[in-house]
XYZ file of C-alpha atoms in Angstrom:
570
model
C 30.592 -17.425 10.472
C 28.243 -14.370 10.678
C 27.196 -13.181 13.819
C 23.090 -11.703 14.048
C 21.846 -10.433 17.476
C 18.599 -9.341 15.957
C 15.109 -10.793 15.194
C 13.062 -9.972 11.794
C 10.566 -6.837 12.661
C 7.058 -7.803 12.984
C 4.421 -6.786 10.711
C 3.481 -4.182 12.926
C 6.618 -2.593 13.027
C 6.688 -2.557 9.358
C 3.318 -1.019 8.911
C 4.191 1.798 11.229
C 7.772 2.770 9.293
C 5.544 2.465 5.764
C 2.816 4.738 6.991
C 4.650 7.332 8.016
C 4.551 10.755 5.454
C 8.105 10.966 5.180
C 8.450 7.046 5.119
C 10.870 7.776 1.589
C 13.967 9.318 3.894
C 15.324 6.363 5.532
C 13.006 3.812 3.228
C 14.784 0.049 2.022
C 13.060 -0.025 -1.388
C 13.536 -3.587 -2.907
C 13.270 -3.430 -6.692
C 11.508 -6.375 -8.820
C 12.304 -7.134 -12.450
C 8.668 -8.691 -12.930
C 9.645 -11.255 -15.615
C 12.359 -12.914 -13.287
C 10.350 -12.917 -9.587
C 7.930 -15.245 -9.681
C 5.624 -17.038 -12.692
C 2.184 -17.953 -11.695
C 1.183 -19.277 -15.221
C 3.792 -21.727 -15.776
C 4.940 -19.970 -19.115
C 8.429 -19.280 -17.784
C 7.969 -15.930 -17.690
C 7.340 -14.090 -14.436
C 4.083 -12.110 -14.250
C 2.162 -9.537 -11.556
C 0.276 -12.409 -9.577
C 3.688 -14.249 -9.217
C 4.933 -10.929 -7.418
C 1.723 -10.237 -5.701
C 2.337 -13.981 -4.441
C 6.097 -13.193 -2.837
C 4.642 -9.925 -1.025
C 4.872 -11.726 2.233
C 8.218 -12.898 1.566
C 9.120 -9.082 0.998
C 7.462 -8.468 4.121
C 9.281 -10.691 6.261
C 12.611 -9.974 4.806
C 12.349 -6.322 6.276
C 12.131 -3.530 3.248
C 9.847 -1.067 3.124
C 8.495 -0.764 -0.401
C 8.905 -2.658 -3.548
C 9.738 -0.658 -6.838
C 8.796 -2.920 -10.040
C 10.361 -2.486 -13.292
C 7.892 -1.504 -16.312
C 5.040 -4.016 -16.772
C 3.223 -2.251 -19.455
C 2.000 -3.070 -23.038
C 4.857 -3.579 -24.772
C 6.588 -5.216 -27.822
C 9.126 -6.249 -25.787
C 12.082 -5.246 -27.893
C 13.927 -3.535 -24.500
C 12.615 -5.970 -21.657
C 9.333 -3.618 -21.536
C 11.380 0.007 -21.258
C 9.769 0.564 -25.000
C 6.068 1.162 -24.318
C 3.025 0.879 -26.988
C 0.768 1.792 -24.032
C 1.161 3.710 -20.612
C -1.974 2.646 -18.937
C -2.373 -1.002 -19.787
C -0.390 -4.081 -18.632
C 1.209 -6.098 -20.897
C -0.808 -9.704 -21.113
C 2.904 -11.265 -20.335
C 2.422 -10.443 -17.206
C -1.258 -9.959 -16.477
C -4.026 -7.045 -16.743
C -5.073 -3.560 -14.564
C -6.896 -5.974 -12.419
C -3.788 -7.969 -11.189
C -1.998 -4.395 -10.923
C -4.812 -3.420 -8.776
C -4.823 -6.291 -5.985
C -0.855 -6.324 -5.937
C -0.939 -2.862 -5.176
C -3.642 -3.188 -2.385
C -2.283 -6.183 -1.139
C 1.198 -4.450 -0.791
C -0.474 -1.791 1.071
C -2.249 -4.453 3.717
C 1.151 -5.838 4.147
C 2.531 -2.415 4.841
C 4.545 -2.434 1.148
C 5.057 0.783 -1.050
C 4.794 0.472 -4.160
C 6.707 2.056 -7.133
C 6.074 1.801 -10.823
C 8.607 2.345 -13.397
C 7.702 5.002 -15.980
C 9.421 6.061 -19.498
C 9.340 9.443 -20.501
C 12.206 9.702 -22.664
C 10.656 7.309 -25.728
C 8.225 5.200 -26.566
C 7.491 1.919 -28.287
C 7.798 2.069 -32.504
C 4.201 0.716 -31.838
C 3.230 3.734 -29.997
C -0.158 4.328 -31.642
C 1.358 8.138 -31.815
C 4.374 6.877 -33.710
C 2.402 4.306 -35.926
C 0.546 7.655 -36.825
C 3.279 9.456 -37.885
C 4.918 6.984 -39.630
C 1.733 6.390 -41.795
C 0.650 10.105 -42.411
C 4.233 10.835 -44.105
C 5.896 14.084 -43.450
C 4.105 16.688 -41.974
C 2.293 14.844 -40.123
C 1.247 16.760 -37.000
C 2.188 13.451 -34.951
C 5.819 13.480 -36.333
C 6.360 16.838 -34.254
C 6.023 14.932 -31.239
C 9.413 13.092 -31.416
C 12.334 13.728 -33.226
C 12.063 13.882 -37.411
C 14.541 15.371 -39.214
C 15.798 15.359 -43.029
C 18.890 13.844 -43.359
C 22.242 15.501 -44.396
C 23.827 15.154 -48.154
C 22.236 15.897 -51.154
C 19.993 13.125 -51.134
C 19.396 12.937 -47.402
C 21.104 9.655 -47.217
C 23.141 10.926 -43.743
C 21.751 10.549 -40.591
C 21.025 14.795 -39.255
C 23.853 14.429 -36.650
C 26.624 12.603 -35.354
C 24.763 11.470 -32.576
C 25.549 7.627 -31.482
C 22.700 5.483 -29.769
C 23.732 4.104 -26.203
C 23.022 0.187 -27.747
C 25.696 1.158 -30.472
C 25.437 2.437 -34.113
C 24.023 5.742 -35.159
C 21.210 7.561 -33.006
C 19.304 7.947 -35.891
C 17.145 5.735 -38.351
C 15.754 6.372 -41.792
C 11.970 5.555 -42.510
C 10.135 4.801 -46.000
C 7.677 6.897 -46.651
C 4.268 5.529 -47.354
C 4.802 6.371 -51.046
C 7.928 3.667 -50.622
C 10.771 6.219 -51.302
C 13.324 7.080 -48.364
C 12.689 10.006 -46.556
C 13.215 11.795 -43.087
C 15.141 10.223 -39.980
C 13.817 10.007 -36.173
C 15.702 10.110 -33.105
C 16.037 7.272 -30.300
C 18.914 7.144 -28.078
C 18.515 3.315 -27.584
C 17.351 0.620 -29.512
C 15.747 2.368 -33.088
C 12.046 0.588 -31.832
C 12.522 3.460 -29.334
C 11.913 6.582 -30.612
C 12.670 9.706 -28.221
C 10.032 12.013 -27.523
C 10.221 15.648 -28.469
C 9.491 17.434 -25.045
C 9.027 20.643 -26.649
C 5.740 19.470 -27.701
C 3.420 20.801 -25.333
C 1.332 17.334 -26.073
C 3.968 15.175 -25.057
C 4.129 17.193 -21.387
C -0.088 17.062 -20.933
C 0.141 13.371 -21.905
C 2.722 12.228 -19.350
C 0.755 14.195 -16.438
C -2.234 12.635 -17.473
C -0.293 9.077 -17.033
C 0.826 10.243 -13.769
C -2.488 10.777 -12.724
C -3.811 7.322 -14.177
C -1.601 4.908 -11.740
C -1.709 7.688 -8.803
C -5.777 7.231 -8.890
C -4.767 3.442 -9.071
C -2.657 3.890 -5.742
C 0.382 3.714 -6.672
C 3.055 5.242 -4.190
C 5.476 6.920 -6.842
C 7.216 6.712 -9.826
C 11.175 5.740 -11.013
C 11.686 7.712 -13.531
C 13.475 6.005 -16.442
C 16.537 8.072 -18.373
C 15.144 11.108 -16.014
C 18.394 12.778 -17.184
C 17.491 12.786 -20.948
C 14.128 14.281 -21.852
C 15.697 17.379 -23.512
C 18.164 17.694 -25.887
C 20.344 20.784 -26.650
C 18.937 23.591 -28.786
C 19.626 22.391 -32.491
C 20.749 18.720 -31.699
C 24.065 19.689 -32.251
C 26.631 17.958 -33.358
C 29.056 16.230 -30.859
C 32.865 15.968 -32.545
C 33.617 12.549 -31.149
C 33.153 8.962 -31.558
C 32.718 6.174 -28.763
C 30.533 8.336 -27.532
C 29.155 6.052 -24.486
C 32.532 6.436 -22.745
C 31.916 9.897 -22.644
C 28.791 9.539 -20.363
C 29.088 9.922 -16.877
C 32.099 12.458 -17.628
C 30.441 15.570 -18.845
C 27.216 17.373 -19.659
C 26.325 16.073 -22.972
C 23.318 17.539 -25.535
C 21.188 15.081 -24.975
C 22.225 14.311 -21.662
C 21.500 16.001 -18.168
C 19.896 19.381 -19.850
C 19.008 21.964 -17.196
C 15.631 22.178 -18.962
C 14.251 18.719 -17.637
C 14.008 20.486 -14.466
C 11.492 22.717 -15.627
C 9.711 19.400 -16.487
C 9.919 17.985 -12.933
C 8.929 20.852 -11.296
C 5.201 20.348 -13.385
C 5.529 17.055 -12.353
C 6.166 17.648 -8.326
C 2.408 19.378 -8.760
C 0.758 16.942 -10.208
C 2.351 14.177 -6.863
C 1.677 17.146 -4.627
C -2.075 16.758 -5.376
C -2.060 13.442 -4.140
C 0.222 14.077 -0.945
C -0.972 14.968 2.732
C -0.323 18.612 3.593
C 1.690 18.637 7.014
C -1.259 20.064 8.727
C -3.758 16.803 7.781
C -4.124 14.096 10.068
C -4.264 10.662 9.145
C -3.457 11.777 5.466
C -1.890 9.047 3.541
C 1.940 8.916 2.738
C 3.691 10.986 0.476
C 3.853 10.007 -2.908
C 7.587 10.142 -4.093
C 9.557 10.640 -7.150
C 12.071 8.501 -7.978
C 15.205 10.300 -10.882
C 17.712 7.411 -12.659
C 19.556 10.189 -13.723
C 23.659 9.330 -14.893
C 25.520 12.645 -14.580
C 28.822 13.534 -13.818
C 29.054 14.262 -10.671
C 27.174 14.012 -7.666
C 26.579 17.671 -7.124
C 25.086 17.596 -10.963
C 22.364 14.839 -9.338
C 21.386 17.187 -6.346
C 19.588 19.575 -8.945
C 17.030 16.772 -9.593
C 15.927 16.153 -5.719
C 16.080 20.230 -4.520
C 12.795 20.430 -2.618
C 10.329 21.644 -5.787
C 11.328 18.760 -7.942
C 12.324 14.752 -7.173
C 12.493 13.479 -3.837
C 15.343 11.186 -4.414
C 17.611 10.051 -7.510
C 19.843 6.935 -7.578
C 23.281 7.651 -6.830
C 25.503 5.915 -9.279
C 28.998 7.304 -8.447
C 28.215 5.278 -5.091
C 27.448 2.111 -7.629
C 30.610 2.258 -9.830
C 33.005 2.454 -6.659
C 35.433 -0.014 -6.220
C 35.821 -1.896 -2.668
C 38.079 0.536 -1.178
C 38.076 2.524 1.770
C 39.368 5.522 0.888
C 37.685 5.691 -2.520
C 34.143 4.623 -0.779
C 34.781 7.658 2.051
C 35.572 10.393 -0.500
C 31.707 9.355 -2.658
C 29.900 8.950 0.637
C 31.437 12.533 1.978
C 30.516 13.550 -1.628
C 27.305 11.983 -1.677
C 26.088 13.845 1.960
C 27.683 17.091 0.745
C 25.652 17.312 -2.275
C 22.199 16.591 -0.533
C 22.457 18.031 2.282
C 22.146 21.382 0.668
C 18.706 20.721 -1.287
C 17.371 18.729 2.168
C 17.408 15.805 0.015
C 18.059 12.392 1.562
C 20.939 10.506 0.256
C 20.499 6.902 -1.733
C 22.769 4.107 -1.850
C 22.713 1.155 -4.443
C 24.692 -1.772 -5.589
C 23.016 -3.590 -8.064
C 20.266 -3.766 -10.581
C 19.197 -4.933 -13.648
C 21.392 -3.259 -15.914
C 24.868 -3.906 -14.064
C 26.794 -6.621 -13.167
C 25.905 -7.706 -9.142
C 27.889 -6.737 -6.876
C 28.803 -10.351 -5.689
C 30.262 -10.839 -9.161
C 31.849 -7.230 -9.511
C 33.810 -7.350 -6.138
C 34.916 -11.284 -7.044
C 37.485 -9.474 -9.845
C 40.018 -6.888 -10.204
C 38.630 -3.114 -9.946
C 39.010 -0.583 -13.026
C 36.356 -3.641 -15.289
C 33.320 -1.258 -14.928
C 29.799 -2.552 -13.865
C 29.794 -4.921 -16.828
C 31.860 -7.768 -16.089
C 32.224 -11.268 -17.927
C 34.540 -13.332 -15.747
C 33.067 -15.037 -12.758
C 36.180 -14.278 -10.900
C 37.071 -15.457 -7.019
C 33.133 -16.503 -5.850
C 34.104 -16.657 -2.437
C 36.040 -13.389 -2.173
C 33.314 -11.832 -4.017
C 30.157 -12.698 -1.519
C 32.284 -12.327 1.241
C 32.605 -8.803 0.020
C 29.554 -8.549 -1.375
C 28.276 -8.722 2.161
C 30.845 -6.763 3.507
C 29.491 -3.772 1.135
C 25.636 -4.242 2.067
C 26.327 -4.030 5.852
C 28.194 -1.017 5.124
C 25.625 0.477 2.757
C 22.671 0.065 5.132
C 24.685 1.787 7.653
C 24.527 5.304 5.603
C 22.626 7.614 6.441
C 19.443 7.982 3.887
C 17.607 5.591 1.920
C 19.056 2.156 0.094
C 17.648 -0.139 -2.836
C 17.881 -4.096 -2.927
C 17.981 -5.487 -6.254
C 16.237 -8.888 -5.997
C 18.192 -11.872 -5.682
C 20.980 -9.890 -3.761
C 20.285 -11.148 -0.843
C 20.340 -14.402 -1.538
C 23.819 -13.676 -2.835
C 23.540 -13.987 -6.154
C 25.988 -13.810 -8.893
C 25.856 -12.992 -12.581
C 25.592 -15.413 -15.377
C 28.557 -14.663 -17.230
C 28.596 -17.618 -19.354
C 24.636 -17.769 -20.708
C 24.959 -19.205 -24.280
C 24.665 -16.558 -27.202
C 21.274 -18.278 -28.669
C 19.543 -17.330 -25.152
C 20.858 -13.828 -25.035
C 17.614 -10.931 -25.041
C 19.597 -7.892 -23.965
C 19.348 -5.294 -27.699
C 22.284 -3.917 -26.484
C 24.123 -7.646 -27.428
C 23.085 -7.522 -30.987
C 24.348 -3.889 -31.527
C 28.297 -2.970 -31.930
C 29.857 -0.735 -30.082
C 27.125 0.397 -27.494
C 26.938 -1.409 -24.281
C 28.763 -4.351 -23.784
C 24.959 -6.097 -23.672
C 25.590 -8.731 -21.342
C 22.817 -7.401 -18.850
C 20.902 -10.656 -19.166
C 23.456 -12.350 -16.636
C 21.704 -10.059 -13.851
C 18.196 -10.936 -14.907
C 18.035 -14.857 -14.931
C 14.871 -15.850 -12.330
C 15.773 -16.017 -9.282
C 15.233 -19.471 -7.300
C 12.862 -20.149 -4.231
C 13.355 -23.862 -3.618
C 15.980 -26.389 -3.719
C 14.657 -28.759 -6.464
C 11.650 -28.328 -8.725
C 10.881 -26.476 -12.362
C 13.287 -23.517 -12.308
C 13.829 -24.168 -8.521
C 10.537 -22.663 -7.390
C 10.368 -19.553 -10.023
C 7.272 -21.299 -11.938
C 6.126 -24.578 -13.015
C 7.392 -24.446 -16.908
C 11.045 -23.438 -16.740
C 12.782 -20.005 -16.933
C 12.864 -17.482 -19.890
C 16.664 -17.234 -19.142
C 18.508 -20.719 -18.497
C 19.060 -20.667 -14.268
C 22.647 -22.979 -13.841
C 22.768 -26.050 -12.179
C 23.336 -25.414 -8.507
C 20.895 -22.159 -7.940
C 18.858 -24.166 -5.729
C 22.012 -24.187 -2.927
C 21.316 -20.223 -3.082
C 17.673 -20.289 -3.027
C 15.124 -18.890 -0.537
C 14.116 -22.558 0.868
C 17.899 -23.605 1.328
C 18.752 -20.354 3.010
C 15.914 -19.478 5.019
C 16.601 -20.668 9.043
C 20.748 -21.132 7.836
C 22.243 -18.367 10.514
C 25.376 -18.077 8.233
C 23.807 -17.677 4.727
C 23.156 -14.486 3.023
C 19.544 -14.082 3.528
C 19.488 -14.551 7.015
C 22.386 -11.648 7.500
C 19.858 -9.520 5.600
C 16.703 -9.871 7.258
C 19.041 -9.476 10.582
C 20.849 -6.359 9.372
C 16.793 -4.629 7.946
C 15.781 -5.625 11.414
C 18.462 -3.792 13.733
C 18.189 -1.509 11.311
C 14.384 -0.414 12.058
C 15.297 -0.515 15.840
C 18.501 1.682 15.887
C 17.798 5.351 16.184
C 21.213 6.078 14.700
C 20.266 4.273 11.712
C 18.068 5.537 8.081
C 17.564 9.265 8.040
C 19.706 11.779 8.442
C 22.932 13.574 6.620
C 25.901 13.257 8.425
C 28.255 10.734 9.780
C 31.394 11.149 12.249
C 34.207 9.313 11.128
C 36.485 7.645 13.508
C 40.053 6.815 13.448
C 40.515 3.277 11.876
C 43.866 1.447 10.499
C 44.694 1.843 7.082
C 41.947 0.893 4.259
C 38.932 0.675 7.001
C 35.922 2.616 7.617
C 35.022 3.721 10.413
C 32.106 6.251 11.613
C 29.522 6.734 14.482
C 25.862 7.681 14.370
C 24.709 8.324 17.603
C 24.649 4.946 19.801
C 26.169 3.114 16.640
C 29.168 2.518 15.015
C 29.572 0.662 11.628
C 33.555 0.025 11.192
C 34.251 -1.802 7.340
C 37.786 -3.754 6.945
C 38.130 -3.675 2.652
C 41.646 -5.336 2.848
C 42.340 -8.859 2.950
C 43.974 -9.173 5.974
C 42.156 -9.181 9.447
C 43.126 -5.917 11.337
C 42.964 -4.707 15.376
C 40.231 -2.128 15.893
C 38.783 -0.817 19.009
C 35.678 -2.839 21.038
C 32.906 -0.263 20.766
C 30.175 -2.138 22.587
C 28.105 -4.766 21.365
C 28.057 -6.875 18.350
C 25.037 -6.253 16.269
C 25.781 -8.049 13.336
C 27.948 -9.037 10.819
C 29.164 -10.792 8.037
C 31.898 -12.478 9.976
C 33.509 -14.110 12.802
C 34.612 -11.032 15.434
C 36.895 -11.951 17.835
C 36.377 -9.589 20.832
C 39.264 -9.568 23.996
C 38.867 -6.732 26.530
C 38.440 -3.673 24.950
C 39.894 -4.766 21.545
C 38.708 -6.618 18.581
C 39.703 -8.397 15.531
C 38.387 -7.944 12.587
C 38.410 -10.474 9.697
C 39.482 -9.524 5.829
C 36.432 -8.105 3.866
C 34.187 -7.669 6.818
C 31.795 -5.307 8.556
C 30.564 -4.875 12.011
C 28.164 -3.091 13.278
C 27.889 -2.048 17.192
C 25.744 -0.512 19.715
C 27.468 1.268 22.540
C 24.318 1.777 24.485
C 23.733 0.134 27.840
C 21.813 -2.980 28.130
């Protein structure tokens, strides 16, 4: 049994969080992978009016601002992360005119909105690469990504030793228009992704010019794809190792985490600042924010993206990859706040997206299996936790990111058959493990139906039997079920001072393998073992994700749980 003491927020209290300047601090931002939200067309693929049509569903469940995942024209060979055009929408899901309502309907409801945007590559149908590829070498064009010759006498080896994140070499051969083999570009992913060459003072203008394009559309800011990998070490030297993708995450590499992408950003922050209040206007609208996915090292590495001339926040990933444990979650959120607080940057928190395993899925197996998992592992012990780690994550101080279908508890589709798979990275050896399609099957809204409510002609991915027990319809009024302790926890949430910004928490004494801390009037205390334990009564039960057994001045607290209390007065 969960235990809520909180009603959802009205609309008006939503409005007023969204419109204020700083709204980004202490912002939920719920992210939307547009394809698996909501299909208006019935072609089993989800589209822009299918999102624009679940904005009051976003609304009501309590975030602040929706971020959706790249919706432009596209080939599709990466899910829509390799772009043939920046400023048009892909027909798949819709055109500038169904970007334009959502975006003004988001903004009635009191939504932010966030568009994803690539910098690091484009589409192979990038009418810049189609250019360069058809002028031969030479060609101005080809300057503005990465040709080289290749190594041997005959060119026949790729320039470096480079290795692309989806597996084999970073490097492809073309033919020539003349049909004879000749030089080799660059793309860190999938080879219909070539990288930019940010040297190329054309490839800078053409990106701030972008920027502009959605900002005059409204948009609210930007995620910023691979922020971490625009430039690449002087020479595109050599590495010396193989499996490279092990290696990331655990050093600076040359094409990887450069300190001249800051340089970049800081051209960037401008370009936003032009379309941000100054503290002295009135009635000004709300900042307009960056957003960095940038994968370094270590969390003091991720603080030079967000000091206060560059990104206003970046996604903290160390926070992602840590395993349900109390003393390994204290040491990355004591990291986390010591890093930030520095560069008056506001911390982030995440647990899932759409290129890792969720969290319900992750938690129901052993830790040390990464954030790509295949086994389904203990369901119960993983929601149960899964629910245990949200309550604990909206606790933090700073801002926090809901991938959809989390909070409907959602777990991954580890056994999708191969013939359905999409994911590049699956068709590719030794890159990533490519099983990121198990976090993108549509999510379902009703019980029964096509696709359980996603659309009226099925799902792009296969949804298994059973998703419409998790949906929104069965969930929605169910006081125990996992949408209902979200909308509660996003509601106390908005009313608790203690709660959203700030850069600090006091950590209490707690048994062994619990968390602890106060924030003011509130205390969040997290039990990761699996046994209950005897903690101290701080006041009253605000919420949480199960039964707590209070006697006197003493409490019990179940296995896998968190509670959050208020030790103000009535």
């Amino acid at each position: 049994m969960s235990q809520h003491s909180a009603e959802p927020a009205p609309t008006s209290a939503l409005a007023t969080v969204a419109a204020r300047r700083d709204w980004w601090r202490e912002a939920v931002i719920y992210q939307v992978y547009p394809r698996s939200f909501a299909d208006s067309n019935g072609d089993g693929m989800g589209d822009l009016e299918g999102v624009r049509s679940r904005l009051p569903y976003l609304r009501d469940l309590g975030v602040d601002a929706v971020w959706l995942s790249p919706f432009y024209a596209s080939p599709q060979a990466d899910a829509g992360y390799d772009v043939a055009d920046y400023r048009a929408v892909d027909p798949m899901f819709g055109n500038l005119l169904d970007a334009d309502a959502l975006i003004r309907d988001a903004h009635v409801l009191g939504l932010r909105v966030i568009v994803d945007i690539v910098p690091n590559h484009s589409s192979d149908q990038h009418e810049w690469f189609k250019r360069a590829i058809a002028e031969g070498p030479g060609s101005p064009l080809r300057d503005r990504y990465h040709f080289r010759p290749g190594k041997g006498a005959d060119g026949s080896l790729p320039p470096n030793d480079w290795e692309s994140i989806f597996g084999g070499p970073a490097w492809t051969r073309v033919t020539e228009p003349d049909g004879t083999p000749g030089e080799w570009y660059l793309h860190l992913f999938a080879p219909e992704q070539p990288d930019f060459n940010w040297e190329h003072p054309a490839v800078g203008d053409e990106f701030r010019s972008i920027l502009r394009f959605w900002l005059d559309m409204g948009v609210d800011g930007f995620r910023i794809d691979v922020a971490h990998g625009l430039v690449k070490a002087e020479g595109l030297p050599d590495l010396g190792s193989h499996d490279q993708v092990k290696l990331l995450g655990n050093d600076v590499m040359p094409f990887f985490d450069q300190d001249g992408v800051h340089e970049i950003y800081r051209e960037w922050r401008k370009v936003l600042d032009e379309y941000s209040p100054k503290p002295s206007e009135q009635g000004a609208p709300p900042d307009r924010i960056f957003v960095a996915e940038a994968w370094t090292p270590t969390v003091e590495r991720t603080a030079n993206y967000v000091r206060p001339d560059e990104l206003h926040q970046a996604f903290n990933f160390q926070y992602l990859s840590t395993h349900w444990d109390a003393p390994e979650l204290r040491e990355v959120i004591d990291r986390t706040l010591d890093a930030m607080r520095p560069v008056g940057a506001p911390a982030t928190w995440v647990l899932s997206n759409h290129d890792v395993t969720r969290h319900a899925t992750r938690f129901a197996n052993e830790a040390g299996l990464g954030t790509q998992i295949r086994s389904a592992g203990d369901r119960e012990l993983g929601l149960r936790r899964a629910r245990a780690a949200t309550l604990l994550m909206l606790a933090l101080p700073g801002s926090a990111y809901i991938y959809q279908g989390e909070e409907l508890g959602l777990p991954d589709v580890v056994d999708l058959p191969d013939e359905v798979r999409q994911d590049p990275a699956y068709f590719r050896g030794e890159g990533q493990d490519g099983f990121r399609d198990g976090c993108r099957v549509p999510i379902p809204w009703t019980r029964t139906g096509s696709s359980y409510g996603f659309g009226d002609g099925g799902s792009w991915l296969p949804q298994p039997d059973g998703w419409g027990e998790l949906s929104v319809e069965a969930q929605t009024g169910d006081p125990d079920s996992t949408l209902e302790l979200y909308r509660t926890a996003l509601a106390v949430r908005r009313e608790q001072a203690g709660l959203g910004a700030g850069d600090a928490v006091e950590w209490l004494k707690a048994p062994e393998g619990v968390l602890a801390f106060r924030r003011g009037e509130f205390v969040c205390v997290a039990n990761t073992t699996g046994e209950g334990v005897r903690i101290p009564a701080y006041g009253r039960v605000l919420v949480s994700n199960g039964e707590v057994a209070v006697a006197g001045d003493e409490a019990k607290l179940p296995a896998d749980t968190t509670v959050w209390w208020t030790t103000a007065r009535d």
